[in-house]
């Protein structure tokens, strides 16, 4: 699964007609819609193609506007908003059939010195002490996995707190160890893309675990519908996604059909490498918010 995702991102190619336009041919996947984190990572690839060497991603801000269709190509249109000695800023519009499905702004920064501080990493069991998502689901369901639950992920997820398939009320805190499921080359852009992809995987769980909502019902739209509305990501220092990262998430508020979550990524030595914020839309199929 990871190799297929990487190969897909590598197939982003210049579109006909020149300019800062890139195209990605249709994907073959298990889901019936395009995963938001995947589109965001692909938009980052397109943006980075227009940025010179010596600059790395420092932030991304995205709105998810429409559900993407995995059977259709995606065109990424890049607008060069700013280039200075310290920063390059790019806006990317991902389109299908001439309509935007996401719009994202990426900032790339040159390395520089300055002040430094961080919030300490919270205590958590080691990832080796926690079963993987696949092992936990197999133990729970055996061979009779719910729809979409058995789809392999390119990221190994190990839930410290309440996993999203348990229908019990949590406290809004959600800690997950994450790591790519194979070793990766020393390519900072690849690691940034996959970390951005991973940052969207479990943000909704901190919202839903405060309510009697089961994860597979949300994915299968069985009585519920949920979707990411926006996503913000800050990469403070370079990080490797093929080494364990602890994603500490907290949902402080849900109201009017929307839930808000923040997250912090720490490496195993306790360094805060990235921060995330997201709002999701969630409602029952009947129209009442969950």
PDB file of C-alpha atoms in Angstrom:
ATOM      1  CA  UNK A   1       0.000   0.000   0.000  1.00  0.00           C
ATOM      2  CA  UNK A   2       2.798   2.445   0.858  1.00  0.00           C
ATOM      3  CA  UNK A   3       4.679   1.665  -2.342  1.00  0.00           C
ATOM      4  CA  UNK A   4       1.530   2.217  -4.404  1.00  0.00           C
ATOM      5  CA  UNK A   5       0.962   5.586  -2.719  1.00  0.00           C
ATOM      6  CA  UNK A   6       4.563   6.666  -3.356  1.00  0.00           C
ATOM      7  CA  UNK A   7       4.404   5.497  -6.975  1.00  0.00           C
ATOM      8  CA  UNK A   8       1.165   7.432  -7.440  1.00  0.00           C
ATOM      9  CA  UNK A   9       2.709  10.657  -6.137  1.00  0.00           C
ATOM     10  CA  UNK A  10       5.691  10.080  -8.418  1.00  0.00           C
ATOM     11  CA  UNK A  11       3.367  10.017 -11.445  1.00  0.00           C
ATOM     12  CA  UNK A  12       2.369  13.659 -11.019  1.00  0.00           C
ATOM     13  CA  UNK A  13       3.452  15.104 -14.366  1.00  0.00           C
ATOM     14  CA  UNK A  14       3.385  18.476 -16.148  1.00  0.00           C
ATOM     15  CA  UNK A  15       0.046  19.018 -17.872  1.00  0.00           C
ATOM     16  CA  UNK A  16      -0.321  19.822 -21.552  1.00  0.00           C
ATOM     17  CA  UNK A  17      -0.003  23.498 -22.346  1.00  0.00           C
ATOM     18  CA  UNK A  18       2.920  24.245 -20.033  1.00  0.00           C
ATOM     19  CA  UNK A  19       2.879  26.581 -17.076  1.00  0.00           C
ATOM     20  CA  UNK A  20       2.625  25.508 -13.461  1.00  0.00           C
ATOM     21  CA  UNK A  21      -0.054  22.887 -14.119  1.00  0.00           C
ATOM     22  CA  UNK A  22       0.314  19.237 -13.216  1.00  0.00           C
ATOM     23  CA  UNK A  23      -1.906  16.211 -13.799  1.00  0.00           C
ATOM     24  CA  UNK A  24      -2.392  12.925 -11.980  1.00  0.00           C
ATOM     25  CA  UNK A  25      -4.230  10.092 -13.689  1.00  0.00           C
ATOM     26  CA  UNK A  26      -7.046   8.184 -11.916  1.00  0.00           C
ATOM     27  CA  UNK A  27      -6.258   6.044  -8.888  1.00  0.00           C
ATOM     28  CA  UNK A  28      -7.468   2.521  -8.264  1.00  0.00           C
ATOM     29  CA  UNK A  29      -8.375   2.269  -4.601  1.00  0.00           C
ATOM     30  CA  UNK A  30     -10.698   0.582  -2.165  1.00  0.00           C
ATOM     31  CA  UNK A  31     -12.615   3.709  -1.153  1.00  0.00           C
ATOM     32  CA  UNK A  32     -15.334   5.360  -3.209  1.00  0.00           C
ATOM     33  CA  UNK A  33     -13.957   8.844  -2.673  1.00  0.00           C
ATOM     34  CA  UNK A  34     -10.555  10.521  -2.635  1.00  0.00           C
ATOM     35  CA  UNK A  35      -8.973  10.674   0.810  1.00  0.00           C
ATOM     36  CA  UNK A  36      -8.280  14.289   1.795  1.00  0.00           C
ATOM     37  CA  UNK A  37      -4.794  13.705   3.176  1.00  0.00           C
ATOM     38  CA  UNK A  38      -3.833  12.010  -0.069  1.00  0.00           C
ATOM     39  CA  UNK A  39      -4.981  14.977  -2.167  1.00  0.00           C
ATOM     40  CA  UNK A  40      -3.138  17.339   0.154  1.00  0.00           C
ATOM     41  CA  UNK A  41       0.109  15.353  -0.123  1.00  0.00           C
ATOM     42  CA  UNK A  42      -0.215  15.299  -3.905  1.00  0.00           C
ATOM     43  CA  UNK A  43      -0.832  19.055  -3.971  1.00  0.00           C
ATOM     44  CA  UNK A  44       2.383  19.464  -1.971  1.00  0.00           C
ATOM     45  CA  UNK A  45       4.287  17.529  -4.642  1.00  0.00           C
ATOM     46  CA  UNK A  46       2.940  19.885  -7.325  1.00  0.00           C
ATOM     47  CA  UNK A  47       3.827  22.982  -5.275  1.00  0.00           C
ATOM     48  CA  UNK A  48       7.332  21.719  -4.534  1.00  0.00           C
ATOM     49  CA  UNK A  49       7.985  21.259  -8.265  1.00  0.00           C
ATOM     50  CA  UNK A  50       7.957  25.065  -8.554  1.00  0.00           C
ATOM     51  CA  UNK A  51      10.285  25.780  -5.607  1.00  0.00           C
ATOM     52  CA  UNK A  52      14.085  25.882  -5.785  1.00  0.00           C
ATOM     53  CA  UNK A  53      16.419  23.692  -3.775  1.00  0.00           C
ATOM     54  CA  UNK A  54      17.360  24.536  -0.188  1.00  0.00           C
ATOM     55  CA  UNK A  55      13.818  25.186   1.032  1.00  0.00           C
ATOM     56  CA  UNK A  56      11.612  22.828   2.984  1.00  0.00           C
ATOM     57  CA  UNK A  57       7.928  22.831   3.806  1.00  0.00           C
ATOM     58  CA  UNK A  58       7.135  24.798   6.945  1.00  0.00           C
ATOM     59  CA  UNK A  59       3.341  25.061   6.739  1.00  0.00           C
ATOM     60  CA  UNK A  60       0.262  24.000   4.799  1.00  0.00           C
ATOM     61  CA  UNK A  61      -3.290  25.350   4.963  1.00  0.00           C
ATOM     62  CA  UNK A  62      -6.058  23.594   3.058  1.00  0.00           C
ATOM     63  CA  UNK A  63      -9.806  23.687   2.466  1.00  0.00           C
ATOM     64  CA  UNK A  64     -11.531  20.522   1.279  1.00  0.00           C
ATOM     65  CA  UNK A  65     -14.237  21.826  -1.056  1.00  0.00           C
ATOM     66  CA  UNK A  66     -15.756  18.790  -2.787  1.00  0.00           C
ATOM     67  CA  UNK A  67     -15.454  15.032  -2.680  1.00  0.00           C
ATOM     68  CA  UNK A  68     -12.988  13.828  -5.295  1.00  0.00           C
ATOM     69  CA  UNK A  69     -13.774  11.032  -7.733  1.00  0.00           C
ATOM     70  CA  UNK A  70     -10.998   8.381  -7.829  1.00  0.00           C
ATOM     71  CA  UNK A  71     -12.070   7.409 -11.369  1.00  0.00           C
ATOM     72  CA  UNK A  72     -11.142  10.803 -12.820  1.00  0.00           C
ATOM     73  CA  UNK A  73      -7.806  12.617 -13.285  1.00  0.00           C
ATOM     74  CA  UNK A  74      -6.847  15.467 -10.979  1.00  0.00           C
ATOM     75  CA  UNK A  75      -5.275  18.671 -12.315  1.00  0.00           C
ATOM     76  CA  UNK A  76      -3.132  20.684  -9.886  1.00  0.00           C
ATOM     77  CA  UNK A  77      -2.814  24.368 -10.779  1.00  0.00           C
ATOM     78  CA  UNK A  78       0.007  26.153  -8.924  1.00  0.00           C
ATOM     79  CA  UNK A  79       0.145  29.912  -8.355  1.00  0.00           C
ATOM     80  CA  UNK A  80       3.489  31.407  -7.240  1.00  0.00           C
ATOM     81  CA  UNK A  81       2.383  33.892  -4.575  1.00  0.00           C
ATOM     82  CA  UNK A  82       5.712  34.880  -3.057  1.00  0.00           C
ATOM     83  CA  UNK A  83       9.464  34.346  -3.348  1.00  0.00           C
ATOM     84  CA  UNK A  84      11.880  36.053  -0.946  1.00  0.00           C
ATOM     85  CA  UNK A  85      15.275  35.214   0.512  1.00  0.00           C
ATOM     86  CA  UNK A  86      13.544  33.350   3.348  1.00  0.00           C
ATOM     87  CA  UNK A  87      10.216  32.032   2.057  1.00  0.00           C
ATOM     88  CA  UNK A  88       8.436  30.728  -1.028  1.00  0.00           C
ATOM     89  CA  UNK A  89       4.626  30.548  -0.917  1.00  0.00           C
ATOM     90  CA  UNK A  90       2.511  28.581  -3.377  1.00  0.00           C
ATOM     91  CA  UNK A  91      -1.239  28.253  -3.752  1.00  0.00           C
ATOM     92  CA  UNK A  92      -2.521  25.038  -5.321  1.00  0.00           C
ATOM     93  CA  UNK A  93      -5.982  24.372  -6.715  1.00  0.00           C
ATOM     94  CA  UNK A  94      -6.826  20.711  -7.315  1.00  0.00           C
ATOM     95  CA  UNK A  95      -9.488  20.349 -10.000  1.00  0.00           C
ATOM     96  CA  UNK A  96     -11.711  17.662 -11.472  1.00  0.00           C
ATOM     97  CA  UNK A  97     -13.973  18.494 -14.410  1.00  0.00           C
ATOM     98  CA  UNK A  98     -12.943  22.138 -14.019  1.00  0.00           C
ATOM     99  CA  UNK A  99     -14.188  22.358 -10.409  1.00  0.00           C
ATOM    100  CA  UNK A 100     -11.957  22.728  -7.375  1.00  0.00           C
ATOM    101  CA  UNK A 101     -11.944  19.813  -4.932  1.00  0.00           C
ATOM    102  CA  UNK A 102      -9.306  21.328  -2.643  1.00  0.00           C
ATOM    103  CA  UNK A 103      -7.397  24.570  -2.408  1.00  0.00           C
ATOM    104  CA  UNK A 104      -4.163  24.682  -0.435  1.00  0.00           C
ATOM    105  CA  UNK A 105      -1.441  27.169   0.408  1.00  0.00           C
ATOM    106  CA  UNK A 106       2.085  25.919   1.126  1.00  0.00           C
ATOM    107  CA  UNK A 107       4.993  27.830   2.605  1.00  0.00           C
ATOM    108  CA  UNK A 108       8.583  26.698   2.080  1.00  0.00           C
ATOM    109  CA  UNK A 109      11.352  28.162   4.234  1.00  0.00           C
ATOM    110  CA  UNK A 110      15.102  28.471   3.969  1.00  0.00           C
ATOM    111  CA  UNK A 111      16.978  27.231   7.036  1.00  0.00           C
ATOM    112  CA  UNK A 112      17.757  29.921   9.605  1.00  0.00           C
ATOM    113  CA  UNK A 113      18.618  30.239  13.287  1.00  0.00           C
ATOM    114  CA  UNK A 114      16.526  31.823  16.026  1.00  0.00           C
ATOM    115  CA  UNK A 115      14.824  31.321  19.360  1.00  0.00           C
ATOM    116  CA  UNK A 116      13.527  27.888  20.308  1.00  0.00           C
ATOM    117  CA  UNK A 117      11.136  26.337  22.840  1.00  0.00           C
ATOM    118  CA  UNK A 118       8.506  23.574  22.876  1.00  0.00           C
ATOM    119  CA  UNK A 119       5.848  21.941  25.017  1.00  0.00           C
ATOM    120  CA  UNK A 120       7.146  18.679  26.510  1.00  0.00           C
ATOM    121  CA  UNK A 121       5.980  15.349  25.140  1.00  0.00           C
ATOM    122  CA  UNK A 122       3.356  13.596  27.296  1.00  0.00           C
ATOM    123  CA  UNK A 123       4.000  10.167  28.763  1.00  0.00           C
ATOM    124  CA  UNK A 124       2.826   7.238  26.646  1.00  0.00           C
ATOM    125  CA  UNK A 125       3.458   3.494  26.398  1.00  0.00           C
ATOM    126  CA  UNK A 126       6.057   2.524  23.811  1.00  0.00           C
ATOM    127  CA  UNK A 127       4.712   1.561  20.376  1.00  0.00           C
ATOM    128  CA  UNK A 128       6.179  -1.932  20.744  1.00  0.00           C
ATOM    129  CA  UNK A 129       3.849  -2.443  23.730  1.00  0.00           C
ATOM    130  CA  UNK A 130       0.696  -1.672  21.696  1.00  0.00           C
ATOM    131  CA  UNK A 131      -0.902  -3.911  19.022  1.00  0.00           C
ATOM    132  CA  UNK A 132      -1.041  -2.552  15.506  1.00  0.00           C
ATOM    133  CA  UNK A 133      -4.372  -1.561  13.988  1.00  0.00           C
ATOM    134  CA  UNK A 134      -4.412  -4.695  11.819  1.00  0.00           C
ATOM    135  CA  UNK A 135      -3.698  -7.003  14.767  1.00  0.00           C
ATOM    136  CA  UNK A 136      -6.299  -5.292  16.975  1.00  0.00           C
ATOM    137  CA  UNK A 137      -9.020  -5.466  14.302  1.00  0.00           C
ATOM    138  CA  UNK A 138      -8.252  -9.108  13.572  1.00  0.00           C
ATOM    139  CA  UNK A 139      -8.535  -9.949  17.270  1.00  0.00           C
ATOM    140  CA  UNK A 140     -11.854  -8.072  17.480  1.00  0.00           C
ATOM    141  CA  UNK A 141     -13.559  -9.282  14.303  1.00  0.00           C
ATOM    142  CA  UNK A 142     -11.603 -12.312  13.170  1.00  0.00           C
ATOM    143  CA  UNK A 143     -12.021 -12.766   9.429  1.00  0.00           C
ATOM    144  CA  UNK A 144     -15.393 -10.956   9.381  1.00  0.00           C
ATOM    145  CA  UNK A 145     -14.128  -7.379   9.155  1.00  0.00           C
ATOM    146  CA  UNK A 146     -16.642  -4.548   8.650  1.00  0.00           C
ATOM    147  CA  UNK A 147     -16.675  -2.798   5.287  1.00  0.00           C
ATOM    148  CA  UNK A 148     -13.514  -0.718   4.717  1.00  0.00           C
ATOM    149  CA  UNK A 149     -12.089  -1.703   8.128  1.00  0.00           C
ATOM    150  CA  UNK A 150      -9.799  -4.282   6.603  1.00  0.00           C
ATOM    151  CA  UNK A 151      -8.376  -1.983   3.941  1.00  0.00           C
ATOM    152  CA  UNK A 152      -4.605  -1.831   4.466  1.00  0.00           C
ATOM    153  CA  UNK A 153      -3.103   1.555   5.377  1.00  0.00           C
ATOM    154  CA  UNK A 154       0.387   2.670   4.352  1.00  0.00           C
ATOM    155  CA  UNK A 155       0.881   3.951   7.906  1.00  0.00           C
ATOM    156  CA  UNK A 156       1.168   1.653  10.931  1.00  0.00           C
ATOM    157  CA  UNK A 157      -1.231   3.022  13.574  1.00  0.00           C
ATOM    158  CA  UNK A 158      -1.015   2.038  17.243  1.00  0.00           C
ATOM    159  CA  UNK A 159      -3.683   3.583  19.448  1.00  0.00           C
ATOM    160  CA  UNK A 160      -2.594   4.497  22.969  1.00  0.00           C
ATOM    161  CA  UNK A 161      -6.068   5.656  23.982  1.00  0.00           C
ATOM    162  CA  UNK A 162      -9.521   4.471  22.963  1.00  0.00           C
ATOM    163  CA  UNK A 163      -9.379   3.108  19.384  1.00  0.00           C
ATOM    164  CA  UNK A 164     -12.118   4.399  17.069  1.00  0.00           C
ATOM    165  CA  UNK A 165     -13.753   0.990  16.663  1.00  0.00           C
ATOM    166  CA  UNK A 166     -14.716   0.835  20.366  1.00  0.00           C
ATOM    167  CA  UNK A 167     -18.166   2.252  21.113  1.00  0.00           C
ATOM    168  CA  UNK A 168     -17.483   3.847  24.467  1.00  0.00           C
ATOM    169  CA  UNK A 169     -17.204   7.464  25.546  1.00  0.00           C
ATOM    170  CA  UNK A 170     -13.710   8.956  25.771  1.00  0.00           C
ATOM    171  CA  UNK A 171     -12.398  12.258  27.086  1.00  0.00           C
ATOM    172  CA  UNK A 172     -11.383  13.879  23.793  1.00  0.00           C
ATOM    173  CA  UNK A 173      -7.699  13.008  24.156  1.00  0.00           C
ATOM    174  CA  UNK A 174      -6.387  10.718  21.463  1.00  0.00           C
ATOM    175  CA  UNK A 175      -2.751   9.550  21.279  1.00  0.00           C
ATOM    176  CA  UNK A 176      -1.574   7.428  18.375  1.00  0.00           C
ATOM    177  CA  UNK A 177       1.879   6.155  17.432  1.00  0.00           C
ATOM    178  CA  UNK A 178       2.415   6.374  13.674  1.00  0.00           C
ATOM    179  CA  UNK A 179       5.088   5.091  11.321  1.00  0.00           C
ATOM    180  CA  UNK A 180       5.352   4.255   7.622  1.00  0.00           C
ATOM    181  CA  UNK A 181       5.169   0.497   7.177  1.00  0.00           C
ATOM    182  CA  UNK A 182       8.586   0.284   5.478  1.00  0.00           C
ATOM    183  CA  UNK A 183      11.942   2.074   5.509  1.00  0.00           C
ATOM    184  CA  UNK A 184      12.150   5.095   3.189  1.00  0.00           C
ATOM    185  CA  UNK A 185      15.009   6.873   1.407  1.00  0.00           C
ATOM    186  CA  UNK A 186      16.534  10.103   2.725  1.00  0.00           C
ATOM    187  CA  UNK A 187      14.167  12.386   0.804  1.00  0.00           C
ATOM    188  CA  UNK A 188      12.864  15.261   2.991  1.00  0.00           C
ATOM    189  CA  UNK A 189      10.006  16.053   0.593  1.00  0.00           C
ATOM    190  CA  UNK A 190       8.814  12.441   0.577  1.00  0.00           C
ATOM    191  CA  UNK A 191       8.832  12.340   4.380  1.00  0.00           C
ATOM    192  CA  UNK A 192       6.979  15.680   4.543  1.00  0.00           C
ATOM    193  CA  UNK A 193       4.342  14.433   2.075  1.00  0.00           C
ATOM    194  CA  UNK A 194       3.730  11.214   3.987  1.00  0.00           C
ATOM    195  CA  UNK A 195       3.648  13.009   7.348  1.00  0.00           C
ATOM    196  CA  UNK A 196       1.095  15.429   5.907  1.00  0.00           C
ATOM    197  CA  UNK A 197      -0.881  12.410   4.648  1.00  0.00           C
ATOM    198  CA  UNK A 198      -0.686  10.746   8.088  1.00  0.00           C
ATOM    199  CA  UNK A 199      -1.704  13.933   9.905  1.00  0.00           C
ATOM    200  CA  UNK A 200      -5.238  13.639   8.477  1.00  0.00           C
ATOM    201  CA  UNK A 201      -5.751   9.965   9.359  1.00  0.00           C
ATOM    202  CA  UNK A 202      -7.011  10.132  12.946  1.00  0.00           C
ATOM    203  CA  UNK A 203      -7.954  13.745  13.691  1.00  0.00           C
ATOM    204  CA  UNK A 204     -11.688  12.952  13.590  1.00  0.00           C
ATOM    205  CA  UNK A 205     -11.251  10.259  16.246  1.00  0.00           C
ATOM    206  CA  UNK A 206     -10.707  12.828  18.998  1.00  0.00           C
ATOM    207  CA  UNK A 207     -14.150  14.243  18.117  1.00  0.00           C
ATOM    208  CA  UNK A 208     -16.067  10.999  17.705  1.00  0.00           C
ATOM    209  CA  UNK A 209     -14.651   9.273  20.785  1.00  0.00           C
ATOM    210  CA  UNK A 210     -16.612  11.717  22.966  1.00  0.00           C
ATOM    211  CA  UNK A 211     -19.861  10.354  21.467  1.00  0.00           C
ATOM    212  CA  UNK A 212     -21.336   6.870  20.858  1.00  0.00           C
ATOM    213  CA  UNK A 213     -20.008   6.844  17.288  1.00  0.00           C
ATOM    214  CA  UNK A 214     -18.249   3.821  15.800  1.00  0.00           C
ATOM    215  CA  UNK A 215     -15.495   4.434  13.272  1.00  0.00           C
ATOM    216  CA  UNK A 216     -16.654   1.946  10.605  1.00  0.00           C
ATOM    217  CA  UNK A 217     -20.161   3.442  10.650  1.00  0.00           C
ATOM    218  CA  UNK A 218     -18.678   6.841   9.866  1.00  0.00           C
ATOM    219  CA  UNK A 219     -16.466   5.494   7.050  1.00  0.00           C
ATOM    220  CA  UNK A 220     -19.312   3.505   5.493  1.00  0.00           C
ATOM    221  CA  UNK A 221     -21.774   6.418   5.937  1.00  0.00           C
ATOM    222  CA  UNK A 222     -24.006   4.004   7.875  1.00  0.00           C
ATOM    223  CA  UNK A 223     -26.326   6.431   9.656  1.00  0.00           C
ATOM    224  CA  UNK A 224     -23.611   9.096   9.730  1.00  0.00           C
ATOM    225  CA  UNK A 225     -21.724  11.302   7.340  1.00  0.00           C
ATOM    226  CA  UNK A 226     -18.394  12.926   8.145  1.00  0.00           C
ATOM    227  CA  UNK A 227     -15.809  14.843   6.164  1.00  0.00           C
ATOM    228  CA  UNK A 228     -12.811  17.070   6.824  1.00  0.00           C
ATOM    229  CA  UNK A 229     -13.573  20.727   6.170  1.00  0.00           C
ATOM    230  CA  UNK A 230     -10.070  22.148   6.459  1.00  0.00           C
ATOM    231  CA  UNK A 231      -6.596  21.213   7.602  1.00  0.00           C
ATOM    232  CA  UNK A 232      -3.626  23.212   8.882  1.00  0.00           C
ATOM    233  CA  UNK A 233      -0.149  21.759   9.339  1.00  0.00           C
ATOM    234  CA  UNK A 234       3.128  23.226  10.587  1.00  0.00           C
ATOM    235  CA  UNK A 235       6.394  21.329  10.180  1.00  0.00           C
ATOM    236  CA  UNK A 236       8.703  22.792  12.823  1.00  0.00           C
ATOM    237  CA  UNK A 237      11.762  20.663  12.061  1.00  0.00           C
ATOM    238  CA  UNK A 238      12.451  17.900   9.538  1.00  0.00           C
ATOM    239  CA  UNK A 239      11.061  14.528  10.614  1.00  0.00           C
ATOM    240  CA  UNK A 240      11.208  10.956   9.353  1.00  0.00           C
ATOM    241  CA  UNK A 241       7.851   9.238   8.917  1.00  0.00           C
ATOM    242  CA  UNK A 242       9.565   5.822   8.813  1.00  0.00           C
ATOM    243  CA  UNK A 243      10.436   6.247  12.494  1.00  0.00           C
ATOM    244  CA  UNK A 244       7.828   6.244  15.266  1.00  0.00           C
ATOM    245  CA  UNK A 245       6.023   9.535  15.872  1.00  0.00           C
ATOM    246  CA  UNK A 246       3.481  10.099  18.654  1.00  0.00           C
ATOM    247  CA  UNK A 247       0.455  12.079  17.476  1.00  0.00           C
ATOM    248  CA  UNK A 248      -1.175  13.712  20.514  1.00  0.00           C
ATOM    249  CA  UNK A 249      -4.644  14.955  19.569  1.00  0.00           C
ATOM    250  CA  UNK A 250      -7.335  16.766  21.516  1.00  0.00           C
ATOM    251  CA  UNK A 251     -10.813  17.932  20.561  1.00  0.00           C
ATOM    252  CA  UNK A 252     -11.795  20.911  22.680  1.00  0.00           C
ATOM    253  CA  UNK A 253     -15.122  21.720  21.032  1.00  0.00           C
ATOM    254  CA  UNK A 254     -17.892  20.363  18.817  1.00  0.00           C
ATOM    255  CA  UNK A 255     -20.912  22.494  17.935  1.00  0.00           C
ATOM    256  CA  UNK A 256     -23.341  23.159  15.093  1.00  0.00           C
ATOM    257  CA  UNK A 257     -22.347  19.984  13.256  1.00  0.00           C
ATOM    258  CA  UNK A 258     -18.594  20.693  13.370  1.00  0.00           C
ATOM    259  CA  UNK A 259     -15.830  19.294  15.533  1.00  0.00           C
ATOM    260  CA  UNK A 260     -12.439  20.923  16.138  1.00  0.00           C
ATOM    261  CA  UNK A 261      -9.193  19.055  16.893  1.00  0.00           C
ATOM    262  CA  UNK A 262      -5.569  20.051  17.396  1.00  0.00           C
ATOM    263  CA  UNK A 263      -2.609  17.699  17.252  1.00  0.00           C
ATOM    264  CA  UNK A 264       1.112  17.583  18.019  1.00  0.00           C
ATOM    265  CA  UNK A 265       3.661  15.146  16.590  1.00  0.00           C
ATOM    266  CA  UNK A 266       6.606  14.121  18.800  1.00  0.00           C
ATOM    267  CA  UNK A 267       9.486  11.863  17.855  1.00  0.00           C
ATOM    268  CA  UNK A 268      10.697   9.156  20.242  1.00  0.00           C
ATOM    269  CA  UNK A 269      13.233  11.506  21.822  1.00  0.00           C
ATOM    270  CA  UNK A 270      10.449  13.940  22.735  1.00  0.00           C
ATOM    271  CA  UNK A 271      11.099  16.574  20.069  1.00  0.00           C
ATOM    272  CA  UNK A 272       7.956  18.367  18.870  1.00  0.00           C
ATOM    273  CA  UNK A 273       8.327  18.080  15.096  1.00  0.00           C
ATOM    274  CA  UNK A 274       4.905  19.181  13.783  1.00  0.00           C
ATOM    275  CA  UNK A 275       1.544  20.650  14.823  1.00  0.00           C
ATOM    276  CA  UNK A 276      -1.891  20.204  13.249  1.00  0.00           C
ATOM    277  CA  UNK A 277      -5.388  21.698  13.450  1.00  0.00           C
ATOM    278  CA  UNK A 278      -8.562  20.553  11.736  1.00  0.00           C
ATOM    279  CA  UNK A 279     -12.316  21.023  11.691  1.00  0.00           C
ATOM    280  CA  UNK A 280     -14.640  18.241  10.554  1.00  0.00           C
ATOM    281  CA  UNK A 281     -18.277  18.226   9.512  1.00  0.00           C
ATOM    282  CA  UNK A 282     -20.373  15.410  10.980  1.00  0.00           C
ATOM    283  CA  UNK A 283     -24.093  14.717  10.871  1.00  0.00           C
ATOM    284  CA  UNK A 284     -26.548  11.869  10.984  1.00  0.00           C
ATOM    285  CA  UNK A 285     -28.053  10.794   7.677  1.00  0.00           C
ATOM    286  CA  UNK A 286     -31.425  11.983   8.958  1.00  0.00           C
ATOM    287  CA  UNK A 287     -29.954  15.494   9.038  1.00  0.00           C
ATOM    288  CA  UNK A 288     -29.459  15.869  12.773  1.00  0.00           C
ATOM    289  CA  UNK A 289     -25.902  16.545  13.893  1.00  0.00           C
ATOM    290  CA  UNK A 290     -24.303  13.704  15.848  1.00  0.00           C
TER     291      UNK A 290
END
